Amino acid sequence: MRPILLIAILLLTTTAYSQTEYAYETFDDTRIVNGHSVETNMEGVLTFIISHRFGTLNLGAYEVWGLDNATMRMGLDYGITGNLMVGIGRSTFEKTADGYLKYRLLAQSSGDRTVPVTLTLLGTTALKTLRRFDGIDLTLQQKLSYTSQVLISRKFSPRFSAQIMPTYLHRNLVEDDEQNDIFSLGFAGQYQLSKNWSLSMEYYATPGSDLPDGSGPSPEYSQSMALGVQIDTKGHVFQLHFGNSRGMIEKFFVAETSGKWQDGDIHFGFNITRDFTVKGRRVR
């Protein structure tokens, strides 16, 4: 019996040491501030998102520092599998509808299979539903824009995660002095203060936009930057933040951020998400 017991112990030890451990919750939510994180919904989970961006703080007391002015986006995200999700949304800003497809290609892991980063692919489409823009009637083709992103993140410790976001954006309709195709590089991070509280930041470096010091070849648009705090509760995630972007989809915050931090063009905003399990749930 002793040789059999010894073999069983060796097999159990070998199995334990051959396991792969995956990084769990690199970010607390599928959004960081405006942009996406590498996270995807679990299979069968439907997320309802309400996002608000108020007016700028420099509007002063008469406008209650921007609270009298607001834009909103409402969206639904759904996990088809644990790595694939889809989403749709509608923004009041320029009456824009959007949809996206998101796929997690690699997951950070250690042990038997070591992968240093999590890599997620994102493709979005935005449709401006305004009937007229700048006094002209728009065709369907002119109303469309597209974004492709590679989201690359690493969880460096239980408290700190970082992400970079190479981004390509194409807009079918632009002003005469603007480009249809834009390349941008985003940076984001999250620091966990406690089990339910975390700090987040997000920055998109877009060539041709203002630099943070106020210099740059195109003073009309600025680099998008946002800082925020996130609160996790049972079933809900609350994200409160300050940023210089009014729009809440890639077309707006990557390419069309007009606010400047140094001028006080800072929007207070929030995201509220609620998860619902719609597949595999027992109905009594």
CSV table of C-alpha atoms in Angstrom, one decimal:
chain,number,residue,atom,x,y,z
A,1,MET,CA,0.0,0.0,0.0
A,2,ARG,CA,2.9,2.4,0.7
A,3,PRO,CA,4.1,2.5,-2.9
A,4,ILE,CA,0.6,3.2,-4.1
A,5,LEU,CA,0.2,6.0,-1.5
A,6,LEU,CA,3.6,7.5,-2.6
A,7,ILE,CA,2.6,7.5,-6.3
A,8,ALA,CA,-0.8,9.2,-5.4
A,9,ILE,CA,1.1,11.9,-3.5
A,10,LEU,CA,3.5,12.5,-6.3
A,11,LEU,CA,0.6,12.7,-8.8
A,12,LEU,CA,-1.2,15.3,-6.7
A,13,THR,CA,1.9,17.3,-6.2
A,14,THR,CA,2.7,17.3,-9.9
A,15,THR,CA,-0.9,18.4,-10.7
A,16,ALA,CA,-0.8,21.2,-8.2
A,17,TYR,CA,2.4,22.6,-9.6
A,18,SER,CA,1.2,22.3,-13.3
A,19,GLN,CA,-1.8,24.6,-12.8
A,20,THR,CA,-2.2,27.9,-14.5
A,21,GLU,CA,-3.3,30.9,-12.5
A,22,TYR,CA,-5.0,33.8,-14.4
A,23,ALA,CA,-5.1,37.4,-13.4
A,24,TYR,CA,-8.5,38.2,-12.0
A,25,GLU,CA,-10.2,41.6,-12.4
A,26,THR,CA,-7.4,43.5,-14.0
A,27,PHE,CA,-9.9,46.4,-14.0
A,28,ASP,CA,-13.1,46.5,-11.9
A,29,ASP,CA,-15.3,47.2,-14.9
A,30,THR,CA,-15.5,47.0,-18.7
A,31,ARG,CA,-15.0,50.8,-18.8
A,32,ILE,CA,-12.2,52.8,-17.2
A,33,VAL,CA,-13.6,56.3,-17.7
A,34,ASN,CA,-14.7,57.0,-21.2
A,35,GLY,CA,-12.8,54.2,-22.9
A,36,HIS,CA,-13.0,50.4,-22.6
A,37,SER,CA,-10.8,48.3,-20.4
A,38,VAL,CA,-9.7,44.7,-21.4
A,39,GLU,CA,-12.5,43.2,-19.3
A,40,THR,CA,-15.5,41.5,-20.9
A,41,ASN,CA,-18.8,40.4,-19.4
A,42,MET,CA,-19.3,36.8,-18.3
A,43,GLU,CA,-21.4,34.7,-20.6
A,44,GLY,CA,-25.1,35.5,-20.3
A,45,VAL,CA,-24.5,38.7,-18.3
A,46,LEU,CA,-26.3,41.9,-19.6
A,47,THR,CA,-25.1,45.2,-18.4
A,48,PHE,CA,-27.1,48.4,-18.4
A,49,ILE,CA,-25.0,51.6,-18.4
A,50,ILE,CA,-26.1,55.2,-17.8
A,51,SER,CA,-23.4,57.8,-18.4
A,52,HIS,CA,-23.6,61.6,-17.8
A,53,ARG,CA,-21.3,64.4,-18.6
A,54,PHE,CA,-22.2,67.8,-17.2
A,55,GLY,CA,-21.1,71.2,-18.5
A,56,THR,CA,-17.7,72.6,-17.6
A,57,LEU,CA,-16.8,73.9,-14.2
A,58,ASN,CA,-15.7,77.3,-15.5
A,59,LEU,CA,-19.4,78.1,-16.4
A,60,GLY,CA,-19.6,79.4,-12.9
A,61,ALA,CA,-22.3,79.7,-10.3
A,62,TYR,CA,-25.1,80.8,-12.7
A,63,GLU,CA,-24.9,77.4,-14.4
A,64,VAL,CA,-24.1,75.7,-11.1
A,65,TRP,CA,-20.6,75.0,-12.4
A,66,GLY,CA,-22.0,73.0,-15.3
A,67,LEU,CA,-24.7,71.0,-13.5
A,68,ASP,CA,-27.4,72.9,-15.5
A,69,ASN,CA,-26.0,71.4,-18.7
A,70,ALA,CA,-25.7,67.7,-19.4
A,71,THR,CA,-25.3,65.1,-22.1
A,72,MET,CA,-26.2,61.4,-21.6
A,73,ARG,CA,-25.5,58.0,-23.0
A,74,MET,CA,-27.5,54.9,-22.3
A,75,GLY,CA,-26.2,51.5,-23.4
A,76,LEU,CA,-26.5,47.7,-23.1
A,77,ASP,CA,-23.6,45.3,-23.1
A,78,TYR,CA,-24.0,41.5,-23.4
A,79,GLY,CA,-21.5,38.6,-22.9
A,80,ILE,CA,-22.0,36.1,-25.7
A,81,THR,CA,-19.2,34.0,-24.2
A,82,GLY,CA,-16.7,34.7,-21.4
A,83,ASN,CA,-14.3,36.3,-24.0
A,84,LEU,CA,-16.8,37.8,-26.5
A,85,MET,CA,-19.2,40.6,-25.9
A,86,VAL,CA,-21.3,43.1,-27.9
A,87,GLY,CA,-22.9,46.4,-27.0
A,88,ILE,CA,-25.1,49.2,-28.3
A,89,GLY,CA,-25.8,52.7,-27.1
A,90,ARG,CA,-27.4,56.0,-27.8
A,91,SER,CA,-25.9,59.4,-26.9
A,92,THR,CA,-27.8,62.7,-26.7
A,93,PHE,CA,-24.6,64.4,-28.0
A,94,GLU,CA,-25.1,64.9,-31.7
A,95,LYS,CA,-27.9,62.2,-31.4
A,96,THR,CA,-25.3,59.4,-31.9
A,97,ALA,CA,-26.0,55.7,-31.9
A,98,ASP,CA,-23.1,53.3,-31.5
A,99,GLY,CA,-22.4,49.6,-31.4
A,100,TYR,CA,-19.3,47.5,-30.8
A,101,LEU,CA,-17.8,44.1,-30.8
A,102,LYS,CA,-15.1,43.2,-28.2
A,103,TYR,CA,-13.0,40.0,-28.0
A,104,ARG,CA,-10.4,39.0,-25.4
A,105,LEU,CA,-7.7,37.2,-27.3
A,106,LEU,CA,-5.2,36.6,-24.5
A,107,ALA,CA,-5.5,36.5,-20.7
A,108,GLN,CA,-2.6,37.3,-18.3
A,109,SER,CA,-1.5,34.2,-16.6
A,110,SER,CA,1.3,32.6,-14.6
A,111,GLY,CA,2.3,29.0,-13.7
A,112,ASP,CA,2.2,26.3,-16.3
A,113,ARG,CA,1.2,28.8,-19.0
A,114,THR,CA,2.7,32.2,-18.7
A,115,VAL,CA,1.2,35.2,-20.6
A,116,PRO,CA,2.5,38.6,-19.4
A,117,VAL,CA,-0.5,40.7,-20.5
A,118,THR,CA,-4.2,40.6,-21.3
A,119,LEU,CA,-5.0,41.5,-24.9
A,120,THR,CA,-8.5,42.5,-26.1
A,121,LEU,CA,-9.6,43.6,-29.5
A,122,LEU,CA,-12.3,46.2,-29.9
A,123,GLY,CA,-14.2,47.4,-33.0
A,124,THR,CA,-16.9,50.2,-32.9
A,125,THR,CA,-19.2,51.9,-35.2
A,126,ALA,CA,-20.9,55.3,-34.6
A,127,LEU,CA,-23.9,56.7,-36.5
A,128,LYS,CA,-24.8,60.4,-36.2
A,129,THR,CA,-28.6,60.5,-36.4
A,130,LEU,CA,-28.9,64.3,-36.8
A,131,ARG,CA,-31.1,65.1,-39.8
A,132,ARG,CA,-29.0,68.2,-40.7
A,133,PHE,CA,-25.5,69.2,-39.6
A,134,ASP,CA,-24.1,72.7,-40.2
A,135,GLY,CA,-27.1,73.4,-42.4
A,136,ILE,CA,-26.7,70.5,-44.8
A,137,ASP,CA,-28.5,67.2,-45.2
A,138,LEU,CA,-26.3,64.2,-44.4
A,139,THR,CA,-26.2,60.9,-46.3
A,140,LEU,CA,-25.9,57.7,-44.4
A,141,GLN,CA,-22.3,57.3,-45.4
A,142,GLN,CA,-21.4,60.7,-44.1
A,143,LYS,CA,-23.0,60.0,-40.7
A,144,LEU,CA,-20.7,56.9,-40.0
A,145,SER,CA,-17.4,56.6,-38.2
A,146,TYR,CA,-15.4,53.6,-37.2
A,147,THR,CA,-12.8,52.8,-34.5
A,148,SER,CA,-10.4,49.9,-34.0
A,149,GLN,CA,-8.4,49.4,-30.8
A,150,VAL,CA,-6.0,46.9,-29.3
A,151,LEU,CA,-6.3,47.0,-25.5
A,152,ILE,CA,-3.2,45.7,-23.8
A,153,SER,CA,-3.1,45.6,-20.0
A,154,ARG,CA,-1.1,44.1,-17.1
A,155,LYS,CA,-2.0,43.6,-13.5
A,156,PHE,CA,1.3,44.5,-11.8
A,157,SER,CA,0.0,43.8,-8.3
A,158,PRO,CA,-3.3,43.2,-6.5
A,159,ARG,CA,-3.7,47.0,-6.3
A,160,PHE,CA,-2.2,48.4,-9.5
A,161,SER,CA,-3.1,47.8,-13.2
A,162,ALA,CA,-2.1,49.6,-16.3
A,163,GLN,CA,-3.2,49.6,-19.9
A,164,ILE,CA,-2.2,51.0,-23.3
A,165,MET,CA,-4.6,51.4,-26.2
A,166,PRO,CA,-3.3,51.8,-29.8
A,167,THR,CA,-6.3,53.3,-31.6
A,168,TYR,CA,-7.3,53.9,-35.2
A,169,LEU,CA,-10.3,56.1,-35.9
A,170,HIS,CA,-11.9,56.8,-39.3
A,171,ARG,CA,-14.6,59.5,-39.8
A,172,ASN,CA,-16.3,59.7,-43.2
A,173,LEU,CA,-17.2,63.4,-42.7
A,174,VAL,CA,-14.8,65.9,-41.4
A,175,GLU,CA,-14.1,69.7,-41.7
A,176,ASP,CA,-11.8,70.9,-44.5
A,177,ASP,CA,-8.8,71.2,-42.3
A,178,GLU,CA,-9.2,67.9,-40.5
A,179,GLN,CA,-8.2,64.3,-41.4
A,180,ASN,CA,-10.5,61.4,-41.9
A,181,ASP,CA,-8.0,58.9,-40.4
A,182,ILE,CA,-6.6,59.4,-37.0
A,183,PHE,CA,-4.1,57.4,-35.0
A,184,SER,CA,-3.9,57.8,-31.2
A,185,LEU,CA,-2.2,56.1,-28.3
A,186,GLY,CA,-4.1,55.8,-25.0
A,187,PHE,CA,-2.8,55.2,-21.5
A,188,ALA,CA,-4.8,54.2,-18.5
A,189,GLY,CA,-4.3,53.0,-14.9
A,190,GLN,CA,-6.2,51.9,-11.8
A,191,TYR,CA,-5.1,51.8,-8.2
A,192,GLN,CA,-7.1,49.9,-5.7
A,193,LEU,CA,-7.6,51.8,-2.5
A,194,SER,CA,-9.7,49.2,-0.8
A,195,LYS,CA,-11.9,46.3,-1.6
A,196,ASN,CA,-14.6,48.6,-3.0
A,197,TRP,CA,-12.8,51.8,-3.8
A,198,SER,CA,-10.3,52.6,-6.5
A,199,LEU,CA,-8.7,55.5,-8.4
A,200,SER,CA,-8.5,55.6,-12.2
A,201,MET,CA,-7.0,57.7,-14.9
A,202,GLU,CA,-7.2,57.8,-18.7
A,203,TYR,CA,-5.2,59.8,-21.3
A,204,TYR,CA,-5.3,59.7,-25.1
A,205,ALA,CA,-2.3,61.2,-27.0
A,206,THR,CA,-3.7,62.2,-30.4
A,207,PRO,CA,-1.3,63.8,-32.9
A,208,GLY,CA,-2.5,67.1,-34.1
A,209,SER,CA,-4.4,68.0,-30.9
A,210,ASP,CA,-3.3,70.4,-28.2
A,211,LEU,CA,-0.7,69.2,-25.8
A,212,PRO,CA,-1.4,69.6,-22.1
A,213,ASP,CA,0.8,72.7,-21.8
A,214,GLY,CA,-1.4,74.5,-24.4
A,215,SER,CA,0.9,74.1,-27.3
A,216,GLY,CA,0.3,72.1,-30.4
A,217,PRO,CA,-0.5,72.4,-34.1
A,218,SER,CA,-4.3,72.3,-33.8
A,219,PRO,CA,-5.7,74.5,-31.0
A,220,GLU,CA,-9.3,73.5,-31.8
A,221,TYR,CA,-9.0,70.1,-30.2
A,222,SER,CA,-7.2,68.9,-27.1
A,223,GLN,CA,-5.8,65.6,-25.7
A,224,SER,CA,-8.4,63.7,-23.7
A,225,MET,CA,-7.6,63.3,-20.1
A,226,ALA,CA,-9.8,62.1,-17.2
A,227,LEU,CA,-9.4,61.3,-13.5
A,228,GLY,CA,-11.9,59.5,-11.4
A,229,VAL,CA,-12.9,57.3,-8.4
A,230,GLN,CA,-14.8,54.1,-8.6
A,231,ILE,CA,-17.1,52.6,-6.0
A,232,ASP,CA,-18.2,48.9,-6.2
A,233,THR,CA,-21.4,47.8,-4.6
A,234,LYS,CA,-23.4,44.6,-4.8
A,235,GLY,CA,-24.7,44.6,-8.4
A,236,HIS,CA,-23.7,48.2,-9.2
A,237,VAL,CA,-20.5,50.1,-10.1
A,238,PHE,CA,-20.4,53.9,-9.7
A,239,GLN,CA,-17.7,55.8,-11.5
A,240,LEU,CA,-17.3,59.5,-10.6
A,241,HIS,CA,-14.8,61.5,-12.6
A,242,PHE,CA,-13.5,64.8,-14.0
A,243,GLY,CA,-12.3,65.1,-17.7
A,244,ASN,CA,-12.1,67.5,-20.6
A,245,SER,CA,-14.2,65.4,-23.0
A,246,ARG,CA,-17.9,65.8,-23.4
A,247,GLY,CA,-18.6,62.9,-25.7
A,248,MET,CA,-18.6,59.3,-24.3
A,249,ILE,CA,-17.6,57.3,-27.4
A,250,GLU,CA,-14.3,57.0,-29.2
A,251,LYS,CA,-15.2,59.3,-32.1
A,252,PHE,CA,-15.7,62.2,-29.6
A,253,PHE,CA,-13.1,61.8,-26.9
A,254,VAL,CA,-10.3,60.6,-29.2
A,255,ALA,CA,-10.6,63.1,-32.0
A,256,GLU,CA,-13.0,65.8,-30.9
A,257,THR,CA,-12.2,66.8,-27.4
A,258,SER,CA,-12.4,70.6,-27.3
A,259,GLY,CA,-12.0,71.3,-23.6
A,260,LYS,CA,-8.7,72.4,-22.1
A,261,TRP,CA,-7.8,71.5,-18.5
A,262,GLN,CA,-5.7,74.7,-18.2
A,263,ASP,CA,-8.7,76.8,-19.1
A,264,GLY,CA,-11.0,75.1,-16.6
A,265,ASP,CA,-12.9,73.2,-19.4
A,266,ILE,CA,-13.5,70.3,-17.0
A,267,HIS,CA,-16.6,68.2,-17.1
A,268,PHE,CA,-17.8,66.4,-14.0
A,269,GLY,CA,-19.4,63.1,-14.9
A,270,PHE,CA,-20.4,59.7,-13.8
A,271,ASN,CA,-21.1,56.1,-15.1
A,272,ILE,CA,-23.5,53.8,-13.4
A,273,THR,CA,-23.6,50.1,-14.4
A,274,ARG,CA,-26.0,47.3,-13.4
A,275,ASP,CA,-25.5,43.7,-14.2
A,276,PHE,CA,-28.3,41.2,-15.0
A,277,THR,CA,-27.8,37.5,-15.5
A,278,VAL,CA,-30.2,36.6,-18.4
A,279,LYS,CA,-28.8,33.2,-19.4
A,280,GLY,CA,-28.6,30.2,-17.2
A,281,ARG,CA,-30.7,31.8,-14.5
A,282,ARG,CA,-33.2,29.6,-12.8
A,283,VAL,CA,-36.8,30.7,-13.0
A,284,ARG,CA,-39.1,29.6,-10.2
